[in-house]
mmCIF file of C-alpha atoms in Angstrom:
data_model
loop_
_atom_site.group_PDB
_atom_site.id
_atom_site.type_symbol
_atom_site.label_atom_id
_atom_site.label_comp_id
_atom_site.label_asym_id
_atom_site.label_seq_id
_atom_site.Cartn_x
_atom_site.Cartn_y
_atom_site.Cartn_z
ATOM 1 C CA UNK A 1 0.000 0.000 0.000
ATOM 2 C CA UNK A 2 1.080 3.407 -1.291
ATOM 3 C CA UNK A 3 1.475 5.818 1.935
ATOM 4 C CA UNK A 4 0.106 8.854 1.215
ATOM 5 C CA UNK A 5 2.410 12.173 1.343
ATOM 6 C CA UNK A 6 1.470 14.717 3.602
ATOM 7 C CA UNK A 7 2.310 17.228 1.014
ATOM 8 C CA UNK A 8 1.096 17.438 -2.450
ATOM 9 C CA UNK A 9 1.072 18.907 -6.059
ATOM 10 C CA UNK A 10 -1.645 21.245 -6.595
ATOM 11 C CA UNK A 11 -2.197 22.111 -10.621
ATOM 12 C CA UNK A 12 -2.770 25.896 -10.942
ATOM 13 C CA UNK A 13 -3.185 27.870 -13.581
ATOM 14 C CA UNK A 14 -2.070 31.320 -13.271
ATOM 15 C CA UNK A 15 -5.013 34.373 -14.355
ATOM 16 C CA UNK A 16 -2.175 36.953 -15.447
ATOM 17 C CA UNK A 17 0.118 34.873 -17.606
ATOM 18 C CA UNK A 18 -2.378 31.579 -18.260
ATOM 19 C CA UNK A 19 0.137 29.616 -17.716
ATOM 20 C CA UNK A 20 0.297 26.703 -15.821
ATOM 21 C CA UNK A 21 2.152 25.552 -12.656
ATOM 22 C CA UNK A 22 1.896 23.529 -9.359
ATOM 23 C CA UNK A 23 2.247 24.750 -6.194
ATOM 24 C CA UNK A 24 2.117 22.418 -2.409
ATOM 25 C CA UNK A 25 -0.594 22.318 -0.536
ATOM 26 C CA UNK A 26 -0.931 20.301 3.062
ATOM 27 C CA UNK A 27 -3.432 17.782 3.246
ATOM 28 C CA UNK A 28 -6.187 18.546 5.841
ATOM 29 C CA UNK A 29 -5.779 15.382 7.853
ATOM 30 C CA UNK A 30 -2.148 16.055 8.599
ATOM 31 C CA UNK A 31 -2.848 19.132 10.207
ATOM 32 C CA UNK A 32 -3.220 19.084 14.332
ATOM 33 C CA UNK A 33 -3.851 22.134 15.843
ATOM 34 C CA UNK A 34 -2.919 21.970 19.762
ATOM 35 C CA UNK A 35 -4.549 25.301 20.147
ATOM 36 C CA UNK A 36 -5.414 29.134 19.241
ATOM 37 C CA UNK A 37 -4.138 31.890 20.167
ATOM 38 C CA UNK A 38 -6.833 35.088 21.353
ATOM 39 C CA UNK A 39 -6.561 35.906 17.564
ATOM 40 C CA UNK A 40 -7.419 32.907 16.108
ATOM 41 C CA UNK A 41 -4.287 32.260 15.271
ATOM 42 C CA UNK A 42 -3.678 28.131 15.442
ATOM 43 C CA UNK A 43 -0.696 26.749 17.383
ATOM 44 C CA UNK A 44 -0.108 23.304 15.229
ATOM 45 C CA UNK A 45 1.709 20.538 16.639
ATOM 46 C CA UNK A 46 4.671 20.890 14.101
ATOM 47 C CA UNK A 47 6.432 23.504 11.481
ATOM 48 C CA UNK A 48 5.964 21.192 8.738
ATOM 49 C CA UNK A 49 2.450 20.778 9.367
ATOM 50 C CA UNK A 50 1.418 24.254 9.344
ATOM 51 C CA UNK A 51 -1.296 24.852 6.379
ATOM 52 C CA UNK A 52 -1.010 28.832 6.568
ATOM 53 C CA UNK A 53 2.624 28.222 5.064
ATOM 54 C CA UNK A 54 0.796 26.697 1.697
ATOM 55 C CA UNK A 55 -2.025 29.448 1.736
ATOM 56 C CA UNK A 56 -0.236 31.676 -1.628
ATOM 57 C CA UNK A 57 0.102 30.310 -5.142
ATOM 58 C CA UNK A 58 2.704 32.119 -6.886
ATOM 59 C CA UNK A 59 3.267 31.729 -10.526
ATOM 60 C CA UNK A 60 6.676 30.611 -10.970
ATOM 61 C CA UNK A 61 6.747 32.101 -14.782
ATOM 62 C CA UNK A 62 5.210 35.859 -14.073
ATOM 63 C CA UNK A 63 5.118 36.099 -10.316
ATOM 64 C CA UNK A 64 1.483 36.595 -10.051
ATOM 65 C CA UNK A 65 0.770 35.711 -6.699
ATOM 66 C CA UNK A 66 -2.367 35.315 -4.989
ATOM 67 C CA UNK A 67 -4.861 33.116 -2.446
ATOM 68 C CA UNK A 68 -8.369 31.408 -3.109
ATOM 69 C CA UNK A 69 -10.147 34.197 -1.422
ATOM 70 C CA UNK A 70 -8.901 36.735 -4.189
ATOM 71 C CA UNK A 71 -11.562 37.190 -6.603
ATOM 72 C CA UNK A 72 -11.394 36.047 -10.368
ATOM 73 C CA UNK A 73 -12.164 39.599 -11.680
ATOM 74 C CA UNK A 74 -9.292 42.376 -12.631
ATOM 75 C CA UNK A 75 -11.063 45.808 -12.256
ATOM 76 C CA UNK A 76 -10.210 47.824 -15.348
ATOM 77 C CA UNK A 77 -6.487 49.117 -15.886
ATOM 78 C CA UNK A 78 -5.134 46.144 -13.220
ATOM 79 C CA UNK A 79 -3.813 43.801 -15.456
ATOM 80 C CA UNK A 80 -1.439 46.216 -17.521
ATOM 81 C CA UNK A 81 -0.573 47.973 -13.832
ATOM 82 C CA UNK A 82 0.188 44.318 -12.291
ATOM 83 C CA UNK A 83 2.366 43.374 -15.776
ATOM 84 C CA UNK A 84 4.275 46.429 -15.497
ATOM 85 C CA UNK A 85 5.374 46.445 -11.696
ATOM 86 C CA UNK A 86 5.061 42.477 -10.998
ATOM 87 C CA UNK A 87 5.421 40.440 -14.412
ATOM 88 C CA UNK A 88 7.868 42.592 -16.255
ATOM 89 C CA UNK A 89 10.528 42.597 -13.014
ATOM 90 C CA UNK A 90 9.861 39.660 -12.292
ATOM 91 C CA UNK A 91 13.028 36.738 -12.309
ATOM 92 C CA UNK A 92 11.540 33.451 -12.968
ATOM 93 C CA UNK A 93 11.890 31.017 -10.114
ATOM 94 C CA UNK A 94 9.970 28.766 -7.881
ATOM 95 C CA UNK A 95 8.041 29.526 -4.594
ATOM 96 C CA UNK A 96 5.599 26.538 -5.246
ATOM 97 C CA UNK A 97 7.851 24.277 -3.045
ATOM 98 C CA UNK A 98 8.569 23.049 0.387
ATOM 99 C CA UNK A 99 7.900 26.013 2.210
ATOM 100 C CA UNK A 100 10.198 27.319 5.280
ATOM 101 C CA UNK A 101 8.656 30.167 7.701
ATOM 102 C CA UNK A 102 11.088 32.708 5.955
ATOM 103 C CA UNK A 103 10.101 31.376 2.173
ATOM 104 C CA UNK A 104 6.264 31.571 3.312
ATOM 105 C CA UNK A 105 6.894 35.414 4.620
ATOM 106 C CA UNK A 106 7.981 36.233 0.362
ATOM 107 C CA UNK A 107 4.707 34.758 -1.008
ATOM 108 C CA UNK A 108 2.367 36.823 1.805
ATOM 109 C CA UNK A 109 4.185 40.189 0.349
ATOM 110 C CA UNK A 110 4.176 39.295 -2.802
ATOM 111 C CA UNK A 111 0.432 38.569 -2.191
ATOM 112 C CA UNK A 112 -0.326 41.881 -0.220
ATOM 113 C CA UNK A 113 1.220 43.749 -3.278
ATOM 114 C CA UNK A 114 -0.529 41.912 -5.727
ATOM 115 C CA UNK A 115 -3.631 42.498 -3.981
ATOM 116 C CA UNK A 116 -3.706 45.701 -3.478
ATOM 117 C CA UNK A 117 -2.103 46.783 -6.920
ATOM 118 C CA UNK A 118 -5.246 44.685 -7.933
ATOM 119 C CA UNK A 119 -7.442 46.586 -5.551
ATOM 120 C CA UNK A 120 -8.653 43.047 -4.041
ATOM 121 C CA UNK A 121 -10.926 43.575 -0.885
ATOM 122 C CA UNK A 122 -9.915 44.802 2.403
ATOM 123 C CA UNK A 123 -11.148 41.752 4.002
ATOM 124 C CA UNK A 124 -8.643 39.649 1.847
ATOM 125 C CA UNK A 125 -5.596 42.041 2.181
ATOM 126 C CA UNK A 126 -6.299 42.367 5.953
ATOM 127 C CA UNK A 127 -6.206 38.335 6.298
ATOM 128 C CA UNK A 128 -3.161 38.105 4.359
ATOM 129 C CA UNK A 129 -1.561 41.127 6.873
ATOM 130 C CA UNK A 130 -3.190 39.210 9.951
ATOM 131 C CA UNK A 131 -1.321 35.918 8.628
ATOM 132 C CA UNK A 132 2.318 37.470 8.253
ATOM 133 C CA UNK A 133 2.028 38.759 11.714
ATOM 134 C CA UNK A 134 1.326 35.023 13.077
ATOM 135 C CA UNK A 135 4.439 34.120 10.904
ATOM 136 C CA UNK A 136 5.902 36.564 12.482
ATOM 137 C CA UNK A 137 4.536 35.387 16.097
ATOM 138 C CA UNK A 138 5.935 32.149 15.548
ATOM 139 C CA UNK A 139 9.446 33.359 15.166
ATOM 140 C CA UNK A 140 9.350 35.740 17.914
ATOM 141 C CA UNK A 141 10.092 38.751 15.712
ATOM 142 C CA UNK A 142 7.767 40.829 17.667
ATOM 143 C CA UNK A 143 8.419 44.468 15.720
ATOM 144 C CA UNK A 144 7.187 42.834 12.602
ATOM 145 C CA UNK A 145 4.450 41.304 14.342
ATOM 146 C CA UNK A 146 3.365 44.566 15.525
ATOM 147 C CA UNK A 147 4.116 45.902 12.182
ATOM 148 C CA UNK A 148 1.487 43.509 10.589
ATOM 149 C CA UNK A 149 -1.370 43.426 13.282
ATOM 150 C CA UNK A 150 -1.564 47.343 13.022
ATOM 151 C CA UNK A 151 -1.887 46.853 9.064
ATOM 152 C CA UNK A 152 -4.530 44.224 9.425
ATOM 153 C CA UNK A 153 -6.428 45.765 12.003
ATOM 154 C CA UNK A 154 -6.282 49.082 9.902
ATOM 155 C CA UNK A 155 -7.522 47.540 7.368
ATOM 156 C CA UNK A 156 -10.274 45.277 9.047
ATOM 157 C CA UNK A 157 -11.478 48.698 10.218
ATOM 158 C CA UNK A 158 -11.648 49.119 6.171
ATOM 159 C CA UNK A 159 -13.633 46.413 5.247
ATOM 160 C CA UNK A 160 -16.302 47.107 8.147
ATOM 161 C CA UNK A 161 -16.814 50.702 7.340
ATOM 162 C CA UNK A 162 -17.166 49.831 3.619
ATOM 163 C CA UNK A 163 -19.242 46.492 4.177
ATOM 164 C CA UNK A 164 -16.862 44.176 1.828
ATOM 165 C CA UNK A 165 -17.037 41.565 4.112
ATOM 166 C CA UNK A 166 -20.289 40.432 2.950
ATOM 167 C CA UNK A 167 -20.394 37.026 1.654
ATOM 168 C CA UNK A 168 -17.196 35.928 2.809
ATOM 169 C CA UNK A 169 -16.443 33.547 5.647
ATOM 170 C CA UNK A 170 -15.775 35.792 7.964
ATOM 171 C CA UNK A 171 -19.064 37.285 10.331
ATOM 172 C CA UNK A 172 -19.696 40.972 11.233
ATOM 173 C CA UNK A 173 -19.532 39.941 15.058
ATOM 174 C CA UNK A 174 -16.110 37.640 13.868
ATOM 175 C CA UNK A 175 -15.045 41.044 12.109
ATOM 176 C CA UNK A 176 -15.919 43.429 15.549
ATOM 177 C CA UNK A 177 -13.879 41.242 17.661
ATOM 178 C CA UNK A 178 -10.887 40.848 15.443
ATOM 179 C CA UNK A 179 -10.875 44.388 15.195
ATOM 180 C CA UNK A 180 -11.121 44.543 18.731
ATOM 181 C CA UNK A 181 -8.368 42.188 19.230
ATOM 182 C CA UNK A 182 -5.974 43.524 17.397
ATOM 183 C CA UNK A 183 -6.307 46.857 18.611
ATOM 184 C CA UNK A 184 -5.627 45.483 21.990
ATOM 185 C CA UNK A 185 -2.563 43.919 21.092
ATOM 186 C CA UNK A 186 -1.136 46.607 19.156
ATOM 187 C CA UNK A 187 -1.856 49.295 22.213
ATOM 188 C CA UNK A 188 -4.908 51.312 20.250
ATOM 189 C CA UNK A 189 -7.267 51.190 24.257
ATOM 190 C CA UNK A 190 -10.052 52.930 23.215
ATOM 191 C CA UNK A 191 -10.655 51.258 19.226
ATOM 192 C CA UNK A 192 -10.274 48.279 21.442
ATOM 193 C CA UNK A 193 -12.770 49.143 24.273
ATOM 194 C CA UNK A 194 -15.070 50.279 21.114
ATOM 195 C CA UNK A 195 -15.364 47.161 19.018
ATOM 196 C CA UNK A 196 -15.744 44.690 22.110
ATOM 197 C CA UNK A 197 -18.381 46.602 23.386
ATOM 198 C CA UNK A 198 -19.881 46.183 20.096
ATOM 199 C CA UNK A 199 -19.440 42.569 19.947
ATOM 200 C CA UNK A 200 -20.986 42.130 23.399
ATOM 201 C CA UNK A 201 -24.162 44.662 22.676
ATOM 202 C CA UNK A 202 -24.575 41.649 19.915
ATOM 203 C CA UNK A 203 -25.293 38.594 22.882
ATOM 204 C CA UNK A 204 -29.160 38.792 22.271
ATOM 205 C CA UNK A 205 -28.936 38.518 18.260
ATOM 206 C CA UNK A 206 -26.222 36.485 17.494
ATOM 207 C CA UNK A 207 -25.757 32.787 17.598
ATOM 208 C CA UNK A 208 -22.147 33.167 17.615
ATOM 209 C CA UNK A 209 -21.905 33.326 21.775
ATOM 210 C CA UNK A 210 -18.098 32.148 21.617
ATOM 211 C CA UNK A 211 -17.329 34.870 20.075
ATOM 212 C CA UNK A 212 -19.136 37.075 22.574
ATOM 213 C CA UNK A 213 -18.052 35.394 25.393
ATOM 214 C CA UNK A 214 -13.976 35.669 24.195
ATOM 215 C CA UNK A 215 -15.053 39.588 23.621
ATOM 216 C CA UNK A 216 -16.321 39.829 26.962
ATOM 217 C CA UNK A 217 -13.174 38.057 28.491
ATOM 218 C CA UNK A 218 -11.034 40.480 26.845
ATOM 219 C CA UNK A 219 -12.833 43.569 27.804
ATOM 220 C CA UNK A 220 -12.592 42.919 31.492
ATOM 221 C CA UNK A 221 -8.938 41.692 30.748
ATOM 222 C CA UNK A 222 -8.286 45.161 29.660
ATOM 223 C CA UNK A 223 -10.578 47.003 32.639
ATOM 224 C CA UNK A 224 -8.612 44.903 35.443
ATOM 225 C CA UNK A 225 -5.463 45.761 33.535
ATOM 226 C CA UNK A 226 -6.291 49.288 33.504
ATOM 227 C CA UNK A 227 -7.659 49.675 36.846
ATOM 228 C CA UNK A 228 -4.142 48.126 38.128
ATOM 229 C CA UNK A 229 -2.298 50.775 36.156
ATOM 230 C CA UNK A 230 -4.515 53.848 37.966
ATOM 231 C CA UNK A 231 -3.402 52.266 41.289
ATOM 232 C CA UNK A 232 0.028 51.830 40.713
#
């Protein structure tokens, strides 16, 4: 019997150049997660068995690079702006290999820039910032951490004020507390104070109570913490 690989060849074909390409993805059932951080960010039981490395696709002939939440449309003007200041400078080479923390941290910038010269949504940009800062996390670079949680919660705040977050995965009460979150970590108190609030005036609407329960954990978190400071 053939043992399956915990890594595998995913075909791709690229929407800039057509061409096509592979790029590894982790299977699903090798992935353990021994737990999240207050970000959602998961702790998995191993490097090598960390999906978020795998999450990019970057074409190896242009260096179009992008993730399956970017949308298959190129608003008018993108794709000549995108060949100019991605394609045309672009060295061929490979990302679509075994991925180290370091070689994943090139794809998510790539990404970002791709994204935004392709004016993707905020809510995809902001996951893609929210991801390099875990990367980030996990190698205890904590400048650059800080670095990316203030650009994802920045633009978080984005998405919520222009309502792109519709249809996607991610929940208006999800959205309030990551915004929330962040701002705590990153030292912005009262944006903080302001979007768990919000969360927890949610309690009798939503069915999403974990969510309002973590908000309401971190809220008094911050009210102890504060009140501690005042005495000191």
């Amino acid at each position: 019997m053939t043992e399956i690989e915990p890594i595998f060849d995913k075909k791709c074909e690229c929407r800039m150049c057509k061409k096509s390409f592979t790029s590894k993805k982790l299977r699903s059932r090798f992935t353990k997660v021994k737990d999240y951080d207050t970000d959602f960010c998961p702790n998995y039981t191993s490097e090598e068995a960390n999906p978020i490395l795998y999450h990019v696709e970057v074409c190896p002939h242009c260096g179009y690079s992008s993730t399956s939440d970017f949308s298959p449309y190129f608003p008018p003007g993108t794709i000549e702006v995108i060949q100019a200041k991605v394609c045309d400078q672009w060295n061929p080479h490979d990302l679509g290999q075994k991925r180290k923390l370091g070689d994943a941290i090139k794809t998510y910038k790539l990404a970002v820039y791709c994204g935004l010269l392709k004016k993707e949504k905020y809510i995809t940009i902001a996951g893609m910032y929210m991801r390099l800062a875990w990367i980030y996390r996990s190698l205890q670079n904590e400048e650059q951490e800080q670095r990316f949680l203030k650009l994802a919660s920045k633009t978080y705040v984005d998405s919520y004020m222009a309502d792109d977050f519709r249809g996607t995965q991610v929940s208006e009460v999800k959205l309030m507390y990551l915004i929330g979150e962040l701002s705590r970590r990153t030292h912005q108190n009262d944006q903080a104070v302001k979007f768990f609030s919000k969360v927890i005036e949610q309690q009798n609407r939503s069915i999403e109570s974990g969510i309002i329960e973590m908000a309401r954990e971190r809220w008094y978190e911050m009210r102890d913490s504060q009140k501690t400071a005042n005495q000191a």
